[in-house]
Short mmCIF file of C-alpha atoms in Angstrom, two decimals:
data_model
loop_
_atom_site.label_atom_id
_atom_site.label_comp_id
_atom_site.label_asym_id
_atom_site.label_seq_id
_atom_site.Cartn_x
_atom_site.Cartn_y
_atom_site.Cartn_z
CA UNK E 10 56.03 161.68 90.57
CA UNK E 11 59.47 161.97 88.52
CA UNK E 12 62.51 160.50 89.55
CA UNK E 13 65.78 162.38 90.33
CA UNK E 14 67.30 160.40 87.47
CA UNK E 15 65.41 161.28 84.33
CA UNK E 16 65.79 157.61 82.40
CA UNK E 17 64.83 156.12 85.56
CA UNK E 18 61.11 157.28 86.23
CA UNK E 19 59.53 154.44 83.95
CA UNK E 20 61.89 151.81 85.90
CA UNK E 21 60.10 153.46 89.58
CA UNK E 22 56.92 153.60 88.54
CA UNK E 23 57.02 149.75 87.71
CA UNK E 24 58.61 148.67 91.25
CA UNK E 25 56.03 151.60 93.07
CA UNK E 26 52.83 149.61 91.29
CA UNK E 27 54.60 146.41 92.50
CA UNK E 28 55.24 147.58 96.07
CA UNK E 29 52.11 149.43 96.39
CA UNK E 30 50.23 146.38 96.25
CA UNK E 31 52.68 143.66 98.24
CA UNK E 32 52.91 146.59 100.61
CA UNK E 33 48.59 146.78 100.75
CA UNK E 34 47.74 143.10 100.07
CA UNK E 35 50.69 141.25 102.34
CA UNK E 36 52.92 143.35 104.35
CA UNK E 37 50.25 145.11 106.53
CA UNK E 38 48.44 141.88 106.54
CA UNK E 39 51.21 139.96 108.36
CA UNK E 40 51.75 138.22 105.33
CA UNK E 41 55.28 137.07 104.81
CA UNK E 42 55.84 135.80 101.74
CA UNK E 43 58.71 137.39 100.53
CA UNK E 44 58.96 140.41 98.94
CA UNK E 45 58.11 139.87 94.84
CA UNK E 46 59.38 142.98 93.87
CA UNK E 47 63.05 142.48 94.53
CA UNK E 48 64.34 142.21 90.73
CA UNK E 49 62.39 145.98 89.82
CA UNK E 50 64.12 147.51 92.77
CA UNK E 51 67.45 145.95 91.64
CA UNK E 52 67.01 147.84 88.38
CA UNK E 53 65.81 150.64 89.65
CA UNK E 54 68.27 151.01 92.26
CA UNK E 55 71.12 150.45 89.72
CA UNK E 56 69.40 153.44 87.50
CA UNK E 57 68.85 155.99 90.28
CA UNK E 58 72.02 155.63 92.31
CA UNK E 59 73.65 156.41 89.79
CA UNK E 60 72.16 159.69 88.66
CA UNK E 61 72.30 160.36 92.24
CA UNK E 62 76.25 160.23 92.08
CA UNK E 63 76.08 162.29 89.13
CA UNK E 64 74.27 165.07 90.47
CA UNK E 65 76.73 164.88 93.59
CA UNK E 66 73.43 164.43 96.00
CA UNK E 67 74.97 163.55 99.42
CA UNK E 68 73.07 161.14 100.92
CA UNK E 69 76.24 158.67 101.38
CA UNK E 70 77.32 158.05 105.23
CA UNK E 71 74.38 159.02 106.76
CA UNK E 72 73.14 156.97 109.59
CA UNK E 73 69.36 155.37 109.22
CA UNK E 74 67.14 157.99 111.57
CA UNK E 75 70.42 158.98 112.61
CA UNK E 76 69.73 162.70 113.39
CA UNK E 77 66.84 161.80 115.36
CA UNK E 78 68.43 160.16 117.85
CA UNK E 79 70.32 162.45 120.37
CA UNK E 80 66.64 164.59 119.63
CA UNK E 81 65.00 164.68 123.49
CA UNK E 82 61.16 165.28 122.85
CA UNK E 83 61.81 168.49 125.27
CA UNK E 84 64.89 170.38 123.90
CA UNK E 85 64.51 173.36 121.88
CA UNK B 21 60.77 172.93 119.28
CA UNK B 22 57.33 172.47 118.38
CA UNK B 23 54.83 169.97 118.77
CA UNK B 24 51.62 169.25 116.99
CA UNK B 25 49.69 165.98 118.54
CA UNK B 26 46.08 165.43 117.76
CA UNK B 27 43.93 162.29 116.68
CA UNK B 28 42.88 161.84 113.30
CA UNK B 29 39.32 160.05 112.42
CA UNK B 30 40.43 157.00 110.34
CA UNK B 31 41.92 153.23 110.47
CA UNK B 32 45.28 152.38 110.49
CA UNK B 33 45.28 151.01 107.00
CA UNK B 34 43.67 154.13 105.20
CA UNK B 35 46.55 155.88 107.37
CA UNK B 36 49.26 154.18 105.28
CA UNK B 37 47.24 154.63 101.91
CA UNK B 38 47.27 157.63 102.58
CA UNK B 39 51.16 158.11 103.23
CA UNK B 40 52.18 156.69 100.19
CA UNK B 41 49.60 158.51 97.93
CA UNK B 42 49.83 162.04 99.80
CA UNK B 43 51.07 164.65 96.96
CA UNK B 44 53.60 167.16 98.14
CA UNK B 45 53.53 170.11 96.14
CA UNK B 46 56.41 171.80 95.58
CA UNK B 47 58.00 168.52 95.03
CA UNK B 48 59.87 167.86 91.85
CA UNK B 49 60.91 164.21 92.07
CA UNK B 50 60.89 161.58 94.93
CA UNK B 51 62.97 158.15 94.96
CA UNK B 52 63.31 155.18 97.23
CA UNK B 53 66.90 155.06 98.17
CA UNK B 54 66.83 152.22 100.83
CA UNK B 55 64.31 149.71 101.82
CA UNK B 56 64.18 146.63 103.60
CA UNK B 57 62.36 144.04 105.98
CA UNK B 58 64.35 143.41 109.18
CA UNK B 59 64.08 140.02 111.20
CA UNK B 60 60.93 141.45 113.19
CA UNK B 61 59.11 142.15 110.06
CA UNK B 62 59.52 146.30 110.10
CA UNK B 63 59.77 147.79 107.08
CA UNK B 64 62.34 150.03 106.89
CA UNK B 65 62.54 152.97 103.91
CA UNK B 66 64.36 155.90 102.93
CA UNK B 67 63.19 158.49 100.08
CA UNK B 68 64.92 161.00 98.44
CA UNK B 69 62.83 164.19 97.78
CA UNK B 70 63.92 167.36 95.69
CA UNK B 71 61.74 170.55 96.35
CA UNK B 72 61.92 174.35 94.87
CA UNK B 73 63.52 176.45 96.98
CA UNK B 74 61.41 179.06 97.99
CA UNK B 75 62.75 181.39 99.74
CA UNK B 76 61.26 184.73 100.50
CA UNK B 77 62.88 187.66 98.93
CA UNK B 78 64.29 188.93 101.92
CA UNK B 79 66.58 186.01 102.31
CA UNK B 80 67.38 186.18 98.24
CA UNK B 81 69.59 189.29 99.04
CA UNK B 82 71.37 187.49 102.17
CA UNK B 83 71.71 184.60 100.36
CA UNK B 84 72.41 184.78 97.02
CA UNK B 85 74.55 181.42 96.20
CA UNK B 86 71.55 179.44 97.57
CA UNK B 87 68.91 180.64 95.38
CA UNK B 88 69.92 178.68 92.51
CA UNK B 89 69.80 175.00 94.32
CA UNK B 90 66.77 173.02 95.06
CA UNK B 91 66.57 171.25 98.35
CA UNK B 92 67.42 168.00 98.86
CA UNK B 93 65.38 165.92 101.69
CA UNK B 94 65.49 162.72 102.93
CA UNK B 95 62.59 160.81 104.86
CA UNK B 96 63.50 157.87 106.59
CA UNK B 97 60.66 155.88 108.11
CA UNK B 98 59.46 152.88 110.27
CA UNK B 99 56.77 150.72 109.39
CA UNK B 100 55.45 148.32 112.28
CA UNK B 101 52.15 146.60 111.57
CA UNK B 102 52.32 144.21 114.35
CA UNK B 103 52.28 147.02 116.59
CA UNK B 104 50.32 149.94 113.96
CA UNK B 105 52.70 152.18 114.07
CA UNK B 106 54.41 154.43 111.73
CA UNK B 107 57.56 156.64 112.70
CA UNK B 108 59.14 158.88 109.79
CA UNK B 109 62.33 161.53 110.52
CA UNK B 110 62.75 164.06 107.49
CA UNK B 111 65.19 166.73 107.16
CA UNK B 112 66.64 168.45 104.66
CA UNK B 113 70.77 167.71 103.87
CA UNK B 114 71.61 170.74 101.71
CA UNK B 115 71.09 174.25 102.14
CA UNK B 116 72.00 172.84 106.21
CA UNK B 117 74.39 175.76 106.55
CA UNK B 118 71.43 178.33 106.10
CA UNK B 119 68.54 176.43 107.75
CA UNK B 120 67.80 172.48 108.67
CA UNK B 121 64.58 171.99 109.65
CA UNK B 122 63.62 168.41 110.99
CA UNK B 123 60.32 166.51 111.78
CA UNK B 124 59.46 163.33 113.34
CA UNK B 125 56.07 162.00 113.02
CA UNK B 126 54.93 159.23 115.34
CA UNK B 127 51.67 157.92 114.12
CA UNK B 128 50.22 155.10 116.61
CA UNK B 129 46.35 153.64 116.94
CA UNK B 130 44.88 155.82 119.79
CA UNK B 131 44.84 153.25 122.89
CA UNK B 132 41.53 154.47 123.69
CA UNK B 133 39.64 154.49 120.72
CA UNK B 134 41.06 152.01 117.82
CA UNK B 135 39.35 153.73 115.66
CA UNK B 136 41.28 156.70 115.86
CA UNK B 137 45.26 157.43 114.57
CA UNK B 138 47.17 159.74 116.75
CA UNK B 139 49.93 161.88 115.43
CA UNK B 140 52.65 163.25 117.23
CA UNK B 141 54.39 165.81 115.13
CA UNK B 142 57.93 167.41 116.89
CA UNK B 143 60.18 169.46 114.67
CA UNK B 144 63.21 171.73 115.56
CA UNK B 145 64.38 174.47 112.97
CA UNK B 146 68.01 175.47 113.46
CA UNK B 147 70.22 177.74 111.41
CA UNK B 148 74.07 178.26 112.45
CA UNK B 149 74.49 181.59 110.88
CA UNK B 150 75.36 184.26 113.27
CA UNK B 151 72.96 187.23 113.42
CA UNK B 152 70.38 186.46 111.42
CA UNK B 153 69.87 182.75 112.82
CA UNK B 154 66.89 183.79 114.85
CA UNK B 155 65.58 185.57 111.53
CA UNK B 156 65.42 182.42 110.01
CA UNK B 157 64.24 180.26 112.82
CA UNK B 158 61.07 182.71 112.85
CA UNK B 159 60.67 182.33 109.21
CA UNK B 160 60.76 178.71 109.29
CA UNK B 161 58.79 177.66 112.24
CA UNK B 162 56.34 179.68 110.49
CA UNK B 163 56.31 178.22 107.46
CA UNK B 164 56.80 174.51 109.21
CA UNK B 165 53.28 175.56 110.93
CA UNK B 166 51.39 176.76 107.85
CA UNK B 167 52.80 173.17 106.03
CA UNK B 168 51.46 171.61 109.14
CA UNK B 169 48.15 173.23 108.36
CA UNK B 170 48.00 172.45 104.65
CA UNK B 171 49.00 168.89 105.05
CA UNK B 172 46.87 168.36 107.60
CA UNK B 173 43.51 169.50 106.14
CA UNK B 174 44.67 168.22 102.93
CA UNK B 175 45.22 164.61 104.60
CA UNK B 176 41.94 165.12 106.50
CA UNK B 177 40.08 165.59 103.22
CA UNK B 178 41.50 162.70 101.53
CA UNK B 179 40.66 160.32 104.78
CA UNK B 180 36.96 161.60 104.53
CA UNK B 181 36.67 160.95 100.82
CA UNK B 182 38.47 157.43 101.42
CA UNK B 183 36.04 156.61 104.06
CA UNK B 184 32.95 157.10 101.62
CA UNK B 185 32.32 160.16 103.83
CA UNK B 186 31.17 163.85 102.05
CA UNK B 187 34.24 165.84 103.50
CA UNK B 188 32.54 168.71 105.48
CA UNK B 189 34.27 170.90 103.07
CA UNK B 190 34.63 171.11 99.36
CA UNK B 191 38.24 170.72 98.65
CA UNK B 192 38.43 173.96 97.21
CA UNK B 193 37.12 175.30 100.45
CA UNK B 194 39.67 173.49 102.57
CA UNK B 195 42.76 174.86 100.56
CA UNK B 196 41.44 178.12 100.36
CA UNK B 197 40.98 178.08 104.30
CA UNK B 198 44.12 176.74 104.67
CA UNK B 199 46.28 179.31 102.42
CA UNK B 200 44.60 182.09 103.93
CA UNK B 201 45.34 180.97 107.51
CA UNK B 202 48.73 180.04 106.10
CA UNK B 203 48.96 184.06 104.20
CA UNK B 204 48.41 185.49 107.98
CA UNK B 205 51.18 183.48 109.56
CA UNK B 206 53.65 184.05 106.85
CA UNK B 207 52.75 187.78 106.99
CA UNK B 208 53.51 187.97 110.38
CA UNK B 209 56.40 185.87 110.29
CA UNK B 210 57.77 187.99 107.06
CA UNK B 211 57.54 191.04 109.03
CA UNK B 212 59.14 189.45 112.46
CA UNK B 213 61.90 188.09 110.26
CA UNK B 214 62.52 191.36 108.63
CA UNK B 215 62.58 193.71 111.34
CA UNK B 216 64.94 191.02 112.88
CA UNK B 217 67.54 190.80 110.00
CA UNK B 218 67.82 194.24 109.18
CA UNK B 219 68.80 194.85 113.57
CA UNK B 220 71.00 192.10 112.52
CA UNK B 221 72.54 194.06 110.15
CA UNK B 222 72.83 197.51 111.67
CA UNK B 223 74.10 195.64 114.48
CA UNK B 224 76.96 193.72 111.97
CA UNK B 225 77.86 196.86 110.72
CA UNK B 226 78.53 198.61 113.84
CA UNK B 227 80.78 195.89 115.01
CA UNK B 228 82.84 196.87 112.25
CA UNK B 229 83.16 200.67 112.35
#
């Protein structure tokens, strides 16, 4: 899967491998080592937020599961 | 509001392999935006998806500035393996003035059987346009449910090939099951959301004579 920011796809697919298996081998497994990917996602994060800003995505200000709050399981 | 709930026949752990291998199609490009561990040892992520806009022609005509602009969709989601479960919240954060559809999945071990995952699956479809707002709420409630359908037999196929098991379809079969029951719901729903728009309409215009 492509990244939104074009130059940064190589950069994701390097941290993905490198979470994929922390996430597999350690987190599930209670394992807490700390997390050994956080220098890809540094570089990757650099890379993609920025494309992001150019391409005027608006995912600034918006709060974590935000939406999904005020949502009772019964409205409609 | 609907809600899909229903157990699913595998382990916790395929579960997850599952979630970050599953293939969207229609997807263009997907990016972590946010991640982190908290204190309690929950992973926390959001990803940033970009999809085709497909909308039916119907809606081209009624909505002409938004047929250029793919959809932008964020997923924010809860990992808790201490506990086994999985919450994720995804809605879409453009196009909202025409139609925001959101979905939270809840994905626990079954406390009966620990072999089994349940999924509960609530989504609400709202559009704030006046008229043709319950046009649109047909049409995607519709097309929410035949998703539902795809992603669900496509996810049960993968879990049975994952588990060593001979799926009890061929995956050719599965898809083709699952567009033609999606075909018949998006028929009906195409028809529903016509006939609705165009009263819309007639009903517009003869506020204005």
């Amino acid at each position: 899967m492509n990244s939104v920011g074009e130059a940064c796809t190589e950069l994701k697919r390097e941290y993905d491998q490198c979470f994929n298996r922390w996430f597999a081998e350690k987190f599930l497994k209670g394992e807490n080592a700390g997390d050994p990917c956080v220098q890809l996602f540094k570089r990757y994060q650099l890379c993609v937020q920025k494309a992001i800003k150019e391409k005027d995505i608006p995912i600034e200000g918006l709060e974590f599961m935000g939406p999904s709050k005020g949502k009772a399981e019964n409205s409609s | 509001m609907l809600r899909n709930q229903g157990p699913s026949t595998d382990r916790w752990g395929c579960l997850l392999g599952c979630w970050i291998q599953e293939a969207h199609k229609h997807v263009l490009t997907e990016d972590i935006v946010h991640r982190e561990v908290t204190a309690d040892q929950k992973l926390l992520s959001r990803r940033l998806l970009t999809k085709t806009n497909r909308m039916p022609r119907w809606a081209e005509r009624f909505f002409p500035a938004n047929v250029a602009h793919s959809v932008y969709i964020l997923e924010d989601s809860i990992v808790d393996p201490k506990n086994r479960t999985m919450t994720t919240y995804t809605w879409n954060i453009n196009h909202a003035r025409l139609m925001v559809v959101e979905e939270r999945c809840v994905y626990c071990v079954n406390p009966e059987n620990s072999n089994w995952t349940e999924v509960r699956r609530d989504a609400w479809v709202s559009s704030s346009l006046f008229g043709v707002s319950r046009a649109i709420q047909e049409f995607g409630l519709a097309r929410f449910k035949s998703n539902v359908t795809k992603s669900t037999k496509g996810f049960e196929y993968v879990l049975a090939k994952m588990q060593g098991e001979a799926p009890s379809k061929t995956l050719v079969e599965t898809a083709k099951e699952a567009t033609e029951k999606a075909k018949e719901t998006a028929l009906a729903a195409t028809e529903k959301a016509k006939d609705l728009a165009s009263k819309a309409a007639t009903k517009k215009k003869q506020q204005y004579v």
